[in-house]
Coordinates of C-alpha atoms in Angstrom, one line a residue:
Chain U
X1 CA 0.0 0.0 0.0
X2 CA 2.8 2.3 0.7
X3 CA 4.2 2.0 -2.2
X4 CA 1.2 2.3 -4.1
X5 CA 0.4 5.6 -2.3
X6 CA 3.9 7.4 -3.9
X7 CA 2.5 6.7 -7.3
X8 CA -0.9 8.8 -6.5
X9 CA 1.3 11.3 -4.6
X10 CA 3.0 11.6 -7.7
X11 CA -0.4 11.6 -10.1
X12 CA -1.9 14.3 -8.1
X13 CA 1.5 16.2 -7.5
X14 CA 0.2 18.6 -10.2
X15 CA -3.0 19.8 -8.6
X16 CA -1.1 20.2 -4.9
X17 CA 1.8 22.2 -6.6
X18 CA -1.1 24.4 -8.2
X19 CA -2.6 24.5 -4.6
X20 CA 0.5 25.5 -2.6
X21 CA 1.8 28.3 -5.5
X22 CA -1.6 30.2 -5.1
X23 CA -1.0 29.9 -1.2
X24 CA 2.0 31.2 -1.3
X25 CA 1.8 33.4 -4.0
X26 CA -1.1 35.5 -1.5
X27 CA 1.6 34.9 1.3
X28 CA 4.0 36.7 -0.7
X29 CA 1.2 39.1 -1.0
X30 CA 0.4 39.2 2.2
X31 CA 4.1 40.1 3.7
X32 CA 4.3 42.7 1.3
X33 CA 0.9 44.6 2.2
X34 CA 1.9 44.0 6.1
X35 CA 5.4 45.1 5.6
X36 CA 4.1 48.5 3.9
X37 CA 1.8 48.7 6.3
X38 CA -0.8 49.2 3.7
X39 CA -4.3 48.7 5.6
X40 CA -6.8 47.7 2.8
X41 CA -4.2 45.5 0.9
X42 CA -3.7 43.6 4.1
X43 CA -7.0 43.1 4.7
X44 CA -7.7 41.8 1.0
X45 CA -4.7 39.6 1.4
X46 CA -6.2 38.1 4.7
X47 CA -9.4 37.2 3.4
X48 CA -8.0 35.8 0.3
X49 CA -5.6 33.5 2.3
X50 CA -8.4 32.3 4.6
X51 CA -11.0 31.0 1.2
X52 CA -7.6 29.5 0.0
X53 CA -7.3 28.1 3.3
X54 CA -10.9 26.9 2.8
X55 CA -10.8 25.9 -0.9
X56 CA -7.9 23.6 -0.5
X57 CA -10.2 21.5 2.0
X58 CA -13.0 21.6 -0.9
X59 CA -9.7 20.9 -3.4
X60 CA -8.8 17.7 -1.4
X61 CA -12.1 16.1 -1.3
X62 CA -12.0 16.7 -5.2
X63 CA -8.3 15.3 -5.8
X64 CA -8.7 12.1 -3.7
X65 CA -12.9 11.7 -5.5
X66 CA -12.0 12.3 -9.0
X67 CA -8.6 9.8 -8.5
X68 CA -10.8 7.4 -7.9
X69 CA -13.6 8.0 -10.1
X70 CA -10.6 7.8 -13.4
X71 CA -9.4 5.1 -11.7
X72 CA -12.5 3.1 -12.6
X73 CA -13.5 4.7 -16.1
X74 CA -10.2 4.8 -17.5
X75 CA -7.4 2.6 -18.8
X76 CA -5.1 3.8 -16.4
X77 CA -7.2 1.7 -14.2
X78 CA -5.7 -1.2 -15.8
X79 CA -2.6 -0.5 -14.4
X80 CA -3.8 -0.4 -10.8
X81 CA -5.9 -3.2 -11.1
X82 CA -3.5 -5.7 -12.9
X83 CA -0.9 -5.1 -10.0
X84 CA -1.0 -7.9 -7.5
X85 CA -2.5 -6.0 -4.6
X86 CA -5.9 -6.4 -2.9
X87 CA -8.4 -4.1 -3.2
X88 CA -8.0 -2.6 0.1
X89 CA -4.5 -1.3 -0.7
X90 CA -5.8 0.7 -3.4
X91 CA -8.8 2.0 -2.0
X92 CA -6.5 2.7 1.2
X93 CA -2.8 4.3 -0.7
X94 CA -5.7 6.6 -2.0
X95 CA -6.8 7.6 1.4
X96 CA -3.1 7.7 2.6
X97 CA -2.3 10.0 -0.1
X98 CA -4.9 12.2 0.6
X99 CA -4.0 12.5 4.1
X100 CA -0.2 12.8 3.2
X101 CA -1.4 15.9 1.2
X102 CA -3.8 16.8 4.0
X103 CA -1.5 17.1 6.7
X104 CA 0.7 19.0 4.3
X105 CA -1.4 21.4 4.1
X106 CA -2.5 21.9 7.7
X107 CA 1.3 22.2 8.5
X108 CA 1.6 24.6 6.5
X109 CA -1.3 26.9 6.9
X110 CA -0.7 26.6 10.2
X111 CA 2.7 27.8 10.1
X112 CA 1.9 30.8 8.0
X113 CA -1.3 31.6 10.2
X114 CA 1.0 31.9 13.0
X115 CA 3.9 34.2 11.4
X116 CA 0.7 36.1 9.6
X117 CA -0.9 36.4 13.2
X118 CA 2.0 38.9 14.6
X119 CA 2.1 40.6 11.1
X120 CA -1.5 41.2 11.3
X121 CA -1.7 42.9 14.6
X122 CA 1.0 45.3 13.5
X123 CA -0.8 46.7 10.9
X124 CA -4.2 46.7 12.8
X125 CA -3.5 47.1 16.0
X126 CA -7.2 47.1 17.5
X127 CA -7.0 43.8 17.0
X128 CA -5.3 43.1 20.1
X129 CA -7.6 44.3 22.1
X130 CA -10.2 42.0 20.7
X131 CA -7.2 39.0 22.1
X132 CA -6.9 40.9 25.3
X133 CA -11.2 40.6 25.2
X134 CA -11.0 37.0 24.4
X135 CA -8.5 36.1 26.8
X136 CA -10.6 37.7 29.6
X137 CA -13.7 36.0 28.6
X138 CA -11.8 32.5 28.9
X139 CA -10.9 33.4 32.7
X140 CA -13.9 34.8 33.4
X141 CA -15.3 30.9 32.6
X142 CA -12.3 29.6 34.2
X143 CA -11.3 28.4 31.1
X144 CA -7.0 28.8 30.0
X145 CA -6.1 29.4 26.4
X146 CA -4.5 26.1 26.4
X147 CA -7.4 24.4 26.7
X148 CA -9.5 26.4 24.5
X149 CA -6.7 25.8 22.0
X150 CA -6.7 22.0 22.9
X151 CA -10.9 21.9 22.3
X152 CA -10.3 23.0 18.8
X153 CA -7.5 20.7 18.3
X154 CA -10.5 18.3 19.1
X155 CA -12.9 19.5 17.0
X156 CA -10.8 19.8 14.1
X157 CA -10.1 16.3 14.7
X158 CA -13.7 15.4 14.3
X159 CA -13.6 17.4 11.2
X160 CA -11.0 15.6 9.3
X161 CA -12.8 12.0 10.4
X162 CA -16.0 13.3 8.9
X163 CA -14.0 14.5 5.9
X164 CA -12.9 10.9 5.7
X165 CA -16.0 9.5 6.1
X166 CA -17.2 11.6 3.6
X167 CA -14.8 10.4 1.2
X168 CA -15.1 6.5 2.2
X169 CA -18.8 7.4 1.5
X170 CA -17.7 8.9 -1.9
X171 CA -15.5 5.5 -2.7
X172 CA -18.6 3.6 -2.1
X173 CA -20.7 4.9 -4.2
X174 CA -18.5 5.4 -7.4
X175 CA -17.9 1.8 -6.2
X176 CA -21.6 0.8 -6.4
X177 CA -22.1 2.7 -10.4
X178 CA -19.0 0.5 -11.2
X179 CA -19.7 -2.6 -10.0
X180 CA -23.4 -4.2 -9.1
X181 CA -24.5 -0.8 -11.3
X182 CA -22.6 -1.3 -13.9
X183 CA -25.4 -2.9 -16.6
X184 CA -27.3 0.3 -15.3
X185 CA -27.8 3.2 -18.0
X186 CA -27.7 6.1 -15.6
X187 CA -25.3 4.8 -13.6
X188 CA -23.2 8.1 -12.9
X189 CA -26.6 9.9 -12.3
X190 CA -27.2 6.8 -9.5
X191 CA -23.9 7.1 -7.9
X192 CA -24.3 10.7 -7.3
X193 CA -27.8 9.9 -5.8
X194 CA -26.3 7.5 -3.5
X195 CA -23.4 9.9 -2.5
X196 CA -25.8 12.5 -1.5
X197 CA -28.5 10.3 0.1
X198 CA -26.3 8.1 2.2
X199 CA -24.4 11.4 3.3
X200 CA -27.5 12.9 4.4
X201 CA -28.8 9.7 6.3
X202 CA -25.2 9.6 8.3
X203 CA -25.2 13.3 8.9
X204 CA -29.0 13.2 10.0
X205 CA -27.9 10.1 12.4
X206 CA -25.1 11.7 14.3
X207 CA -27.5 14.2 15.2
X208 CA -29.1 11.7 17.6
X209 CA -25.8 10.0 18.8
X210 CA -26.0 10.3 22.7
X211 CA -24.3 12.8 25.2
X212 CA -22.2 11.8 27.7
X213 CA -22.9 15.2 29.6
X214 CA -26.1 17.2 30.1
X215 CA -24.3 20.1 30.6
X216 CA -20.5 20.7 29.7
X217 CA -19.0 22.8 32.0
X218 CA -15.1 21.9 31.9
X219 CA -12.9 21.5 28.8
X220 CA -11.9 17.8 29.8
X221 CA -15.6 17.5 29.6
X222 CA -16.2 18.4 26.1
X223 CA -13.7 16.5 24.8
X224 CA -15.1 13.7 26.1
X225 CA -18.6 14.3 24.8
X226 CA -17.1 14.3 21.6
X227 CA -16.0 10.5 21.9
X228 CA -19.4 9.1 20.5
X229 CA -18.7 11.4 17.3
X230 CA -15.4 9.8 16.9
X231 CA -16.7 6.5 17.3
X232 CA -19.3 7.2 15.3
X233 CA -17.7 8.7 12.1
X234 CA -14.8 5.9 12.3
X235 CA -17.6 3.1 12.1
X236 CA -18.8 4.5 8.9
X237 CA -15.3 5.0 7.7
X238 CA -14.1 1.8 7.4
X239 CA -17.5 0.4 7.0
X240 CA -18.3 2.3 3.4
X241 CA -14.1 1.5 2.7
X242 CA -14.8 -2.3 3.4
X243 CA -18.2 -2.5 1.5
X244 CA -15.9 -0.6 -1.4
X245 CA -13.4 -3.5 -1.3
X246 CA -15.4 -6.3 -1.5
X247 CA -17.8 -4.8 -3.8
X248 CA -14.4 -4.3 -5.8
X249 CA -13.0 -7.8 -5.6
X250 CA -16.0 -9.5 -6.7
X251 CA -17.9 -7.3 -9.1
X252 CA -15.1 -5.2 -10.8
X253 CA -15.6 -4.3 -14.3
X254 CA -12.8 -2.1 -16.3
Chain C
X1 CA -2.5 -23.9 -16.0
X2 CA -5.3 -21.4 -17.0
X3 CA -9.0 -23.6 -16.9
X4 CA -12.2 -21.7 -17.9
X5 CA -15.1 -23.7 -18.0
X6 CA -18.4 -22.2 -19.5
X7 CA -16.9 -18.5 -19.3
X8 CA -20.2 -16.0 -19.6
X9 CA -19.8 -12.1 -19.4
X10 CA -23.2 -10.0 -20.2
X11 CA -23.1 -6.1 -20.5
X12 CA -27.0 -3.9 -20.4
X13 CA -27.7 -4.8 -24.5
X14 CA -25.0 -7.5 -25.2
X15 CA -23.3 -10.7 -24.3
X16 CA -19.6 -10.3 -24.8
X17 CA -18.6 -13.9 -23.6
X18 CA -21.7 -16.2 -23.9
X19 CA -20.0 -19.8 -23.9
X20 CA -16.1 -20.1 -23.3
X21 CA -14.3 -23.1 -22.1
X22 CA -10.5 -23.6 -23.1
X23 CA -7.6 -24.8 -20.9
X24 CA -4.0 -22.9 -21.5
X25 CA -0.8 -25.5 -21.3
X26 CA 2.8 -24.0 -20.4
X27 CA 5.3 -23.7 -23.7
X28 CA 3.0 -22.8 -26.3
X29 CA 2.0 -20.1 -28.1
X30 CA -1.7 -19.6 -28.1
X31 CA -3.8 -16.9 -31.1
X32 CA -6.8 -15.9 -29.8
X33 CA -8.6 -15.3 -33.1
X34 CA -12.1 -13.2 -34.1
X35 CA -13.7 -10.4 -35.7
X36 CA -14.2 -7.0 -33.7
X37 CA -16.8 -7.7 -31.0
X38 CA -16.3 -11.4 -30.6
X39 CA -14.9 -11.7 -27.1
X40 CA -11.0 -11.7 -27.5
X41 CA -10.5 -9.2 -25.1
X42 CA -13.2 -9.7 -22.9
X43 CA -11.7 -12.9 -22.7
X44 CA -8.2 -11.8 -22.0
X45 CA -9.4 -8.9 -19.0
X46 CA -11.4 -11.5 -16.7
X47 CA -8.0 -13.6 -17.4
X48 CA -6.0 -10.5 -16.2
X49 CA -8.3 -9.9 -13.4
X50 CA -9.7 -6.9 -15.1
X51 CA -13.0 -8.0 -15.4
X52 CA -15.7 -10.7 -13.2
X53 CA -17.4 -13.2 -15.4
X54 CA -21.3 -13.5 -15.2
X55 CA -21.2 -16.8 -14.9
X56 CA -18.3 -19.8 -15.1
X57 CA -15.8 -20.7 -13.7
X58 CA -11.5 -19.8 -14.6
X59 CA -9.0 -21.0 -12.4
X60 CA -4.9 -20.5 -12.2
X61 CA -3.0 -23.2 -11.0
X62 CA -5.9 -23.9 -9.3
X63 CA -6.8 -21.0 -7.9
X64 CA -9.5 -18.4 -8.6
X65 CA -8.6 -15.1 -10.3
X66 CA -7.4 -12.6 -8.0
X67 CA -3.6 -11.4 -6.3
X68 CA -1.9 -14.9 -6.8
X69 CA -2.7 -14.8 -10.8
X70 CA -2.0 -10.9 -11.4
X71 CA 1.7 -12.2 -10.0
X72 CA 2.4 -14.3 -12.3
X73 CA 0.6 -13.4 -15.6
X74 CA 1.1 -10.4 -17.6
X75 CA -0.9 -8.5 -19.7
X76 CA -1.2 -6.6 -22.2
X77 CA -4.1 -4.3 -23.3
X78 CA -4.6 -2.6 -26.8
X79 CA -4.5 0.6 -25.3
X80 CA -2.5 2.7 -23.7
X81 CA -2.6 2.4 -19.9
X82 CA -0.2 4.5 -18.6
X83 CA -0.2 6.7 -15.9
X84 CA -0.1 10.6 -17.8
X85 CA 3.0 11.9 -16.1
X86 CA 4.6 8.5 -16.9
X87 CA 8.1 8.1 -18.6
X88 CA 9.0 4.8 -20.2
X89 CA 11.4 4.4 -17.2
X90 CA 8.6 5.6 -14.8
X91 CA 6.7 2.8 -16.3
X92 CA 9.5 0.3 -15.3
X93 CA 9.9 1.5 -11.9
X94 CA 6.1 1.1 -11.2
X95 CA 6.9 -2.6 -13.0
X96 CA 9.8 -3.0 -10.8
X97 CA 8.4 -2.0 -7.4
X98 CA 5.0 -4.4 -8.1
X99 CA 6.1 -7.4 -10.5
X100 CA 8.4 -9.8 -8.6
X101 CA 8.9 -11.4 -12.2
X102 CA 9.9 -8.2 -14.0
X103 CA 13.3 -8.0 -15.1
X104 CA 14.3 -4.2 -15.6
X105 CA 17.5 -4.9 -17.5
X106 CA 15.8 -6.7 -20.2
X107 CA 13.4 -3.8 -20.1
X108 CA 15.9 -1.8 -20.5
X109 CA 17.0 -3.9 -23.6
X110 CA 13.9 -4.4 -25.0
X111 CA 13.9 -0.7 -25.1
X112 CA 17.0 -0.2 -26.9
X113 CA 15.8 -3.1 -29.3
X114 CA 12.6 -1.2 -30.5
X115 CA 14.2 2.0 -30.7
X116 CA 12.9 3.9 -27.5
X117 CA 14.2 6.5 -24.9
X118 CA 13.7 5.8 -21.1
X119 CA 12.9 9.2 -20.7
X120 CA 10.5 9.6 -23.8
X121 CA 6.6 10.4 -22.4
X122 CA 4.5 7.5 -23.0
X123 CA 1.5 9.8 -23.5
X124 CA 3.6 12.0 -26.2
X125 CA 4.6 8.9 -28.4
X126 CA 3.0 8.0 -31.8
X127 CA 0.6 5.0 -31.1
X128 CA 3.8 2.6 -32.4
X129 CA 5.9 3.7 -29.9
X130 CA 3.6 3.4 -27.5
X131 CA 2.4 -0.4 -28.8
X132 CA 6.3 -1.2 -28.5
X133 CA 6.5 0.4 -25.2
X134 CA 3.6 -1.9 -23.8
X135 CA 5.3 -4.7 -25.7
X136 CA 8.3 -4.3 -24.0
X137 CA 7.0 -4.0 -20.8
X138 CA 5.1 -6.3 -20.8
X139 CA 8.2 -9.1 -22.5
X140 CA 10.2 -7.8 -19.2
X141 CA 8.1 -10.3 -17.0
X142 CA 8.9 -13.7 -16.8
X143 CA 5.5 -14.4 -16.3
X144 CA 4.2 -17.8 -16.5
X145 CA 1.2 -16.8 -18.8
X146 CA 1.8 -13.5 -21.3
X147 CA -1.2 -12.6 -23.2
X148 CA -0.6 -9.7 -25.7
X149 CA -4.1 -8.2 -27.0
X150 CA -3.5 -7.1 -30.4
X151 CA 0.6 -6.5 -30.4
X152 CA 0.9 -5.6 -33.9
X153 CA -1.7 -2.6 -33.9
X154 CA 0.2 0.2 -34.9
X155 CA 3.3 -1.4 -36.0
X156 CA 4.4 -0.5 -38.9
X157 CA 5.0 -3.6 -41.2
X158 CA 9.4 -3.2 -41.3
X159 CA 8.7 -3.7 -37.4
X160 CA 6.6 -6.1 -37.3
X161 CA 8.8 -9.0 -37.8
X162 CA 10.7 -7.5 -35.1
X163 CA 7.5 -7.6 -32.9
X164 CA 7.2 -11.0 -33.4
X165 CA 10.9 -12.2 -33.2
X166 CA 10.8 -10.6 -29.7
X167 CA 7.6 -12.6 -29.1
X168 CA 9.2 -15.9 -29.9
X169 CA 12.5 -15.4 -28.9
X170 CA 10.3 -15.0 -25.2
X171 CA 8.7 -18.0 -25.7
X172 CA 10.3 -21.1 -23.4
X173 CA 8.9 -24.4 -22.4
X174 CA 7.7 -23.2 -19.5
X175 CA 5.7 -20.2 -20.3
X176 CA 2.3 -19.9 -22.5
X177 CA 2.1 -17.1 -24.8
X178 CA -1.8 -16.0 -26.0
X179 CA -1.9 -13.1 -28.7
X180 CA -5.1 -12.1 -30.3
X181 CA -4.8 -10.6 -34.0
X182 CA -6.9 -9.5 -37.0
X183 CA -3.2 -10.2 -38.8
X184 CA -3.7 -13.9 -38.9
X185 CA -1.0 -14.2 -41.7
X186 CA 1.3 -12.8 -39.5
X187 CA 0.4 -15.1 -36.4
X188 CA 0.2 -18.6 -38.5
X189 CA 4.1 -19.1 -38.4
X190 CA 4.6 -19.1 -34.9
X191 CA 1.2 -20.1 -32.7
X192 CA 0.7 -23.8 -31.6
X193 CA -2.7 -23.2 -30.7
X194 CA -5.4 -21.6 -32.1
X195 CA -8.8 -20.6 -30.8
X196 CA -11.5 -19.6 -33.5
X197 CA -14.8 -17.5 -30.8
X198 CA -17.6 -15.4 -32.7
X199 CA -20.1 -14.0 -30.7
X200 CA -18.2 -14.7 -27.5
X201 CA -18.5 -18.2 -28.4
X202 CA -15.4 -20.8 -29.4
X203 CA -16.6 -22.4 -32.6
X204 CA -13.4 -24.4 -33.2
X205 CA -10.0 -24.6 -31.0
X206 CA -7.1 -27.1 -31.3
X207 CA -3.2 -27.6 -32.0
X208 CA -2.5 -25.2 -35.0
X209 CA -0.5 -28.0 -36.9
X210 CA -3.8 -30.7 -36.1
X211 CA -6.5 -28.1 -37.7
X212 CA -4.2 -27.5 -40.3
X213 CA -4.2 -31.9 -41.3
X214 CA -7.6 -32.0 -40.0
X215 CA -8.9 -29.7 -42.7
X216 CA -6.6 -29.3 -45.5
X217 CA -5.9 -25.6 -45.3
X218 CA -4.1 -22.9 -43.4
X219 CA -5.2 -21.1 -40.4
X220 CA -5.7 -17.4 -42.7
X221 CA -7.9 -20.4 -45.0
X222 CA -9.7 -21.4 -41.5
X223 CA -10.4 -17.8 -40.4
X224 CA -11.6 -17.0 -43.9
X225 CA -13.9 -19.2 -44.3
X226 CA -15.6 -19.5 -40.3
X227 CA -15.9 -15.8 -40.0
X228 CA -16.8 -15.3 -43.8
X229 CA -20.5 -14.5 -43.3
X230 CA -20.0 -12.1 -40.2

């Protein structure tokens, strides 16, 4: 599997390298409005660096759907699936590539969010005070800034395992069009109606996943409640990925 | 080696396999012969693990279709399959790091043989290049079944015997070669076997030289006159 996921590092390399020279071509932006001290240039620079921030999540889900998807409809499938590797490997170097590219990604936002931060408050400086408000509100609650910090650590990890599950629910469907639908005429038309129908019945199901807390009143609390999410958005991870691999080893159709 | 007993595949409007049985033998060369549309290649991706019959059974050594077979037979596909970005020595490291058979030097020799770069872009070749590029990856294994689905398409006719030299010179006593062709002329000299399917069905299969004895003509003679009428 590892060695299957460098080769769709390497087939998507083109679509991250687009991805990281718009990023840092508003960084570059960005520096230069802070460093001028130029107000509404900053500002423009920000906002674009935060949708890029958002787009690239939008960009991944694409990259690691539409792999798959040409994976199945054409030739270059035969490549893939004439290797001597199970079904699972390939379904799972995809994932593993994605999350390579993911993490990337994270790391470096991250990094630049943080040397942007410093930048930012130099250039407006009434920011700060909004900080200074924040960081009274979290000991007013008795809560520190490392554990506020830590909470959206957690959350953001729920985040990415719903992005996963997302895509596993993805896999299953193109899966579905290309296996036990594939004698079907509208069988693209179907696999998008599964996608979206099966996302909405998993979403509309964690809504009535239990809490372990009636009310949440400390940090180690909530991240706690959060466990049932986890659990729950796991389950259907590597329940859609195995239902992909079988439905792959006995019904495949190139 | 290879057994297929009653091999059926069905599509939404057609049946592209409706009745094959055929056993492949180690140290012979097999021709897979037919019009367009008869089930050659249908045939040849649910050997290759590309496709699941609808009904039927195929076994390798005794084993169903599936990690154990991809190992050990190669395949080659009329198109090209390439990954976009790929190189032809991209294409033998991806060889390299999945085929325990493939041998990279004679890749690299086969290479040389039909005229072609390592660093030449498969997907910016003329189709030739590319059909010798899948040729000789494809020759690199030392698989114990090679099937080459149509190997002369896009060869010009000067390389052609060279094509087919390569293809015999492969051949050993342990290994079965199958090649599907329109270009029966070119196949008659060196295939052992030959297996005659219309309409995904085998209408006549047998040793090449018995057919020949059985019924007085050449194999071009035998094609000519089942698939006459089609």
């Amino acid at each position: 599997m590892l060695r299957l996921t460098k080769y769709e590092l390497r087939k998507n390399i083109m679509g991250t390298v687009i991805l990281f020279g718009i990023i840092i071509g508003l960084e570059i932006y960005f520096v230069i409005s802070a460093l001028l001290e130029n107000r509404d240039h900053t500002a423009m620079a920000t906002a674009f660096l935060v949708i890029a921030a958002c787009v690239s999540y939008f960009c991944l889900f694409f990259f690691g759907v539409s792999s798959y998807s040409k994976e199945l409809r054409s030739k270059t499938g035969y490549l893939t699936f004439m290797t001597p590797i199970s079904s699972f490997s390939v379904i799972g170097s995809k994932l593993l590539s994605i999350f390579i590219t993911g993490v990337f990604f994270v790391i470096l936002l991250s990094v630049l969010a943080c040397i942007d931060m410093a930048m930012f408050e130099n250039v407006f400086p009434e920011t700060q005070l909004f900080t200074d408000f924040l960081d009274g509100l979290f000991n007013m609650a008795g809560y520190s800034p490392e554990e506020f910090w830590l909470t959206v650590l957690v959350n953001v990890a729920i985040i990415l395992i719903s992005f996963y599950a997302v895509i596993a629910l993805a896999y299953m469907s193109i899966t579905l069009s290309s296996t036990i639908f594939q004698n079907k005429k509208y069988k693209g038309v179907i696999s998008v109606i599964i996608f979206i129908l099966l996302t909405l019945l998993v979403s509309k199901i964690s809504e009535f996943l239990p809490d372990i807390y009636e009310n949440v009143t400390r940090m180690g609390e909530a991240m706690l409640q959060i466990v049932p999410q986890l659990i729950y958005w796991l389950a259907i991870t590597i329940g859609a990925l195995f239902l992909s691999g079988k439905f792959l080893d006995k019904k495949v159709s190139l | 080696m290879l057994k297929c007993e009653h091999l059926v595949k069905k599509y939404i409007n057609t049946t592209a396999i409706a009745d094959i049985s055929t056993e492949i033998e180690p140290g012979k060369i097999y021709a897979l012969l037919g019009p367009n549309g008869s089930g050659k290649t249908t045939f040849m991706k649910i050997v290759a693990g590309l496709i699941k019959p609808t009904e039927g059974k195929i076994t390798f050594e005794d084993q169903p279709i599936g990690i154990y077979s991809k190992a050990h037979i190669a395949y080659m596909p009329t198109e090209s399959y390439f990954y976009s970005y790929m190189t032809c020595k991209d294409a033998g490291n991806y060889y390299r790091d999945f085929f325990a058979d493939f041998d990279e030097n004679k890749y690299y020799y086969l290479l040389k043989e039909m005229d072609l770069e390592p660093n030449q872009k498969i997907s910016k070749m003329s189709s030739g290049m590319v059909a010798k590029a899948k040729l000789a990856i494809t020759l690199a294994r030392d698989s114990r079944i090679i099937m080459l689905d149509e190997p002369l398409n896009g060869i010009d006719i000067i390389a052609r015997e060279k094509v087919i030299n390569t293809v015999v010179n492969n051949a050993t006593r342990e290994k079965s070669i199958i090649m599907s062709s329109h270009l029966v002329d070119e196949l008659e000299k060196i295939i052992d076997y030959a297996i005659f399917i219309r309409k995904g069905v085998v209408v006549t299969q047998g040793d090449a030289e018995s057919l020949r004895e059985e019924r007085g003509m050449s194999i071009v003679d035998m094609y000519k006159e089942i698939y006459a009428n089609d």
